Amino acid sequence: AKQLEFSILRIRDEETMRSEEELRTAIHRYADMIRKICFIHMKQESDVDDVFQSVFLKYAKQSSFHDDEHEKAWLIRVTINECHDTLTTWFRRKVILSDELESYAPSVTSMHSTMLDAVLHLKPNYRNVIYLYYYEGYKIREIADILQKKENTIHTWLKRAKDDLKIMLGGDDLD
């Protein structure tokens, strides 16, 4: 966060930039959500930090939003895109880094740890839908808008994700 604040101050001179107060407010309001989305994709603290910073630098250059929901949806979409872009770089495809997942994950009970591990093993599209539906509380229609997909696609991904989780966790009590 300190490195991001330094970057904010460094780029603030440009005319189209948001004010420092607007950036601080957005970081305070959305940091936890952005980090969680990054975490389910990146699984390494350094990558999470890089994507987090990129997202808020793009936010700093973004013009105004219609309302808070539009702002939140934009941040989610940009975060997912940044994670995808980072994961598809040449370096990420060719170099295998040690997995820092255990050191970065918050302390959780073994049941939650098992569920988190299962969610992290889902396909990226399924992870996104599970996160947005269960953790952020979005409706299917809203998720479709955010991910720019058809509602039926979101229904299918959600069902397949739940089916995969049932298989991984060995139970029928996930509905």
PDB file of N, CA, C and O in Angstrom, residues 53-80:
ATOM      1  N   GLN A  53      -1.758  -2.819  -7.442  1.00  0.00           N
ATOM      2  CA  GLN A  53      -1.236  -1.504  -7.805  1.00  0.00           C
ATOM      3  C   GLN A  53      -1.668  -1.116  -9.220  1.00  0.00           C
ATOM      4  O   GLN A  53      -2.092   0.021  -9.454  1.00  0.00           O
ATOM      5  N   SER A  54      -1.599  -2.025 -10.151  1.00  0.00           N
ATOM      6  CA  SER A  54      -2.004  -1.733 -11.528  1.00  0.00           C
ATOM      7  C   SER A  54      -3.468  -1.326 -11.611  1.00  0.00           C
ATOM      8  O   SER A  54      -3.826  -0.403 -12.346  1.00  0.00           O
ATOM      9  N   VAL A  55      -4.308  -2.031 -10.868  1.00  0.00           N
ATOM     10  CA  VAL A  55      -5.742  -1.727 -10.879  1.00  0.00           C
ATOM     11  C   VAL A  55      -5.981  -0.301 -10.393  1.00  0.00           C
ATOM     12  O   VAL A  55      -6.718   0.473 -11.026  1.00  0.00           O
ATOM     13  N   PHE A  56      -5.364   0.077  -9.296  1.00  0.00           N
ATOM     14  CA  PHE A  56      -5.618   1.410  -8.759  1.00  0.00           C
ATOM     15  C   PHE A  56      -4.927   2.509  -9.567  1.00  0.00           C
ATOM     16  O   PHE A  56      -5.404   3.650  -9.574  1.00  0.00           O
ATOM     17  N   LEU A  57      -3.869   2.177 -10.273  1.00  0.00           N
ATOM     18  CA  LEU A  57      -3.283   3.164 -11.183  1.00  0.00           C
ATOM     19  C   LEU A  57      -4.224   3.412 -12.365  1.00  0.00           C
ATOM     20  O   LEU A  57      -4.397   4.554 -12.799  1.00  0.00           O
ATOM     21  N   LYS A  58      -4.848   2.358 -12.856  1.00  0.00           N
ATOM     22  CA  LYS A  58      -5.846   2.531 -13.919  1.00  0.00           C
ATOM     23  C   LYS A  58      -7.049   3.305 -13.396  1.00  0.00           C
ATOM     24  O   LYS A  58      -7.617   4.143 -14.089  1.00  0.00           O
ATOM     25  N   TYR A  59      -7.435   3.009 -12.166  1.00  0.00           N
ATOM     26  CA  TYR A  59      -8.549   3.729 -11.544  1.00  0.00           C
ATOM     27  C   TYR A  59      -8.229   5.221 -11.456  1.00  0.00           C
ATOM     28  O   TYR A  59      -9.093   6.069 -11.701  1.00  0.00           O
ATOM     29  N   ALA A  60      -6.991   5.541 -11.127  1.00  0.00           N
ATOM     30  CA  ALA A  60      -6.590   6.943 -10.993  1.00  0.00           C
ATOM     31  C   ALA A  60      -6.765   7.704 -12.303  1.00  0.00           C
ATOM     32  O   ALA A  60      -7.055   8.903 -12.294  1.00  0.00           O
ATOM     33  N   LYS A  61      -6.627   7.010 -13.417  1.00  0.00           N
ATOM     34  CA  LYS A  61      -6.734   7.650 -14.727  1.00  0.00           C
ATOM     35  C   LYS A  61      -8.148   7.586 -15.305  1.00  0.00           C
ATOM     36  O   LYS A  61      -8.414   8.212 -16.322  1.00  0.00           O
ATOM     37  N   GLN A  62      -9.027   6.831 -14.677  1.00  0.00           N
ATOM     38  CA  GLN A  62     -10.389   6.626 -15.176  1.00  0.00           C
ATOM     39  C   GLN A  62     -11.257   7.847 -14.884  1.00  0.00           C
ATOM     40  O   GLN A  62     -11.189   8.432 -13.816  1.00  0.00           O
ATOM     41  N   SER A  63     -12.091   8.187 -15.842  1.00  0.00           N
ATOM     42  CA  SER A  63     -13.027   9.292 -15.604  1.00  0.00           C
ATOM     43  C   SER A  63     -14.123   8.836 -14.642  1.00  0.00           C
ATOM     44  O   SER A  63     -14.116   7.704 -14.172  1.00  0.00           O
ATOM     45  N   SER A  64     -15.068   9.669 -14.386  1.00  0.00           N
ATOM     46  CA  SER A  64     -16.088   9.392 -13.372  1.00  0.00           C
ATOM     47  C   SER A  64     -16.973   8.201 -13.754  1.00  0.00           C
ATOM     48  O   SER A  64     -17.044   7.798 -14.912  1.00  0.00           O
ATOM     49  N   PHE A  65     -17.686   7.694 -12.773  1.00  0.00           N
ATOM     50  CA  PHE A  65     -18.589   6.560 -12.935  1.00  0.00           C
ATOM     51  C   PHE A  65     -20.029   7.033 -12.728  1.00  0.00           C
ATOM     52  O   PHE A  65     -20.264   8.056 -12.089  1.00  0.00           O
ATOM     53  N   HIS A  66     -20.985   6.249 -13.228  1.00  0.00           N
ATOM     54  CA  HIS A  66     -22.396   6.603 -13.076  1.00  0.00           C
ATOM     55  C   HIS A  66     -22.817   6.603 -11.609  1.00  0.00           C
ATOM     56  O   HIS A  66     -23.551   7.468 -11.159  1.00  0.00           O
ATOM     57  N   ASP A  67     -22.356   5.574 -10.891  1.00  0.00           N
ATOM     58  CA  ASP A  67     -22.696   5.441  -9.477  1.00  0.00           C
ATOM     59  C   ASP A  67     -21.707   4.480  -8.826  1.00  0.00           C
ATOM     60  O   ASP A  67     -20.783   3.996  -9.483  1.00  0.00           O
ATOM     61  N   ASP A  68     -21.892   4.208  -7.529  1.00  0.00           N
ATOM     62  CA  ASP A  68     -20.968   3.328  -6.795  1.00  0.00           C
ATOM     63  C   ASP A  68     -20.954   1.908  -7.343  1.00  0.00           C
ATOM     64  O   ASP A  68     -19.911   1.255  -7.369  1.00  0.00           O
ATOM     65  N   GLU A  69     -22.112   1.403  -7.775  1.00  0.00           N
ATOM     66  CA  GLU A  69     -22.173   0.041  -8.320  1.00  0.00           C
ATOM     67  C   GLU A  69     -21.391  -0.050  -9.624  1.00  0.00           C
ATOM     68  O   GLU A  69     -20.723  -1.044  -9.882  1.00  0.00           O
ATOM     69  N   HIS A  70     -21.489   0.977 -10.453  1.00  0.00           N
ATOM     70  CA  HIS A  70     -20.721   1.003 -11.699  1.00  0.00           C
ATOM     71  C   HIS A  70     -19.225   1.022 -11.403  1.00  0.00           C
ATOM     72  O   HIS A  70     -18.433   0.309 -12.037  1.00  0.00           O
ATOM     73  N   GLU A  71     -18.840   1.807 -10.412  1.00  0.00           N
ATOM     74  CA  GLU A  71     -17.439   1.884 -10.011  1.00  0.00           C
ATOM     75  C   GLU A  71     -16.942   0.520  -9.525  1.00  0.00           C
ATOM     76  O   GLU A  71     -15.881   0.047  -9.937  1.00  0.00           O
ATOM     77  N   LYS A  72     -17.738  -0.134  -8.684  1.00  0.00           N
ATOM     78  CA  LYS A  72     -17.355  -1.441  -8.139  1.00  0.00           C
ATOM     79  C   LYS A  72     -17.261  -2.486  -9.248  1.00  0.00           C
ATOM     80  O   LYS A  72     -16.299  -3.257  -9.304  1.00  0.00           O
ATOM     81  N   ALA A  73     -18.232  -2.498 -10.145  1.00  0.00           N
ATOM     82  CA  ALA A  73     -18.220  -3.451 -11.256  1.00  0.00           C
ATOM     83  C   ALA A  73     -17.016  -3.214 -12.161  1.00  0.00           C
ATOM     84  O   ALA A  73     -16.371  -4.170 -12.620  1.00  0.00           O
ATOM     85  N   TRP A  74     -16.686  -1.950 -12.401  1.00  0.00           N
ATOM     86  CA  TRP A  74     -15.522  -1.617 -13.218  1.00  0.00           C
ATOM     87  C   TRP A  74     -14.249  -2.137 -12.560  1.00  0.00           C
ATOM     88  O   TRP A  74     -13.394  -2.727 -13.226  1.00  0.00           O
ATOM     89  N   LEU A  75     -14.113  -1.938 -11.264  1.00  0.00           N
ATOM     90  CA  LEU A  75     -12.931  -2.421 -10.545  1.00  0.00           C
ATOM     91  C   LEU A  75     -12.816  -3.941 -10.595  1.00  0.00           C
ATOM     92  O   LEU A  75     -11.724  -4.483 -10.769  1.00  0.00           O
ATOM     93  N   ILE A  76     -13.929  -4.632 -10.457  1.00  0.00           N
ATOM     94  CA  ILE A  76     -13.919  -6.099 -10.541  1.00  0.00           C
ATOM     95  C   ILE A  76     -13.457  -6.541 -11.926  1.00  0.00           C
ATOM     96  O   ILE A  76     -12.588  -7.412 -12.062  1.00  0.00           O
ATOM     97  N   ARG A  77     -14.038  -5.951 -12.968  1.00  0.00           N
ATOM     98  CA  ARG A  77     -13.691  -6.318 -14.340  1.00  0.00           C
ATOM     99  C   ARG A  77     -12.211  -6.049 -14.624  1.00  0.00           C
ATOM    100  O   ARG A  77     -11.504  -6.884 -15.194  1.00  0.00           O
ATOM    101  N   VAL A  78     -11.724  -4.888 -14.223  1.00  0.00           N
ATOM    102  CA  VAL A  78     -10.319  -4.529 -14.451  1.00  0.00           C
ATOM    103  C   VAL A  78      -9.399  -5.463 -13.672  1.00  0.00           C
ATOM    104  O   VAL A  78      -8.361  -5.896 -14.176  1.00  0.00           O
ATOM    105  N   THR A  79      -9.766  -5.803 -12.446  1.00  0.00           N
ATOM    106  CA  THR A  79      -8.953  -6.711 -11.634  1.00  0.00           C
ATOM    107  C   THR A  79      -8.841  -8.084 -12.291  1.00  0.00           C
ATOM    108  O   THR A  79      -7.738  -8.649 -12.397  1.00  0.00           O
ATOM    109  N   ILE A  80      -9.955  -8.621 -12.741  1.00  0.00           N
ATOM    110  CA  ILE A  80      -9.942  -9.931 -13.411  1.00  0.00           C
ATOM    111  C   ILE A  80      -9.083  -9.862 -14.672  1.00  0.00           C
ATOM    112  O   ILE A  80      -8.264 -10.749 -14.934  1.00  0.00           O
TER     113      ILE A  80
END
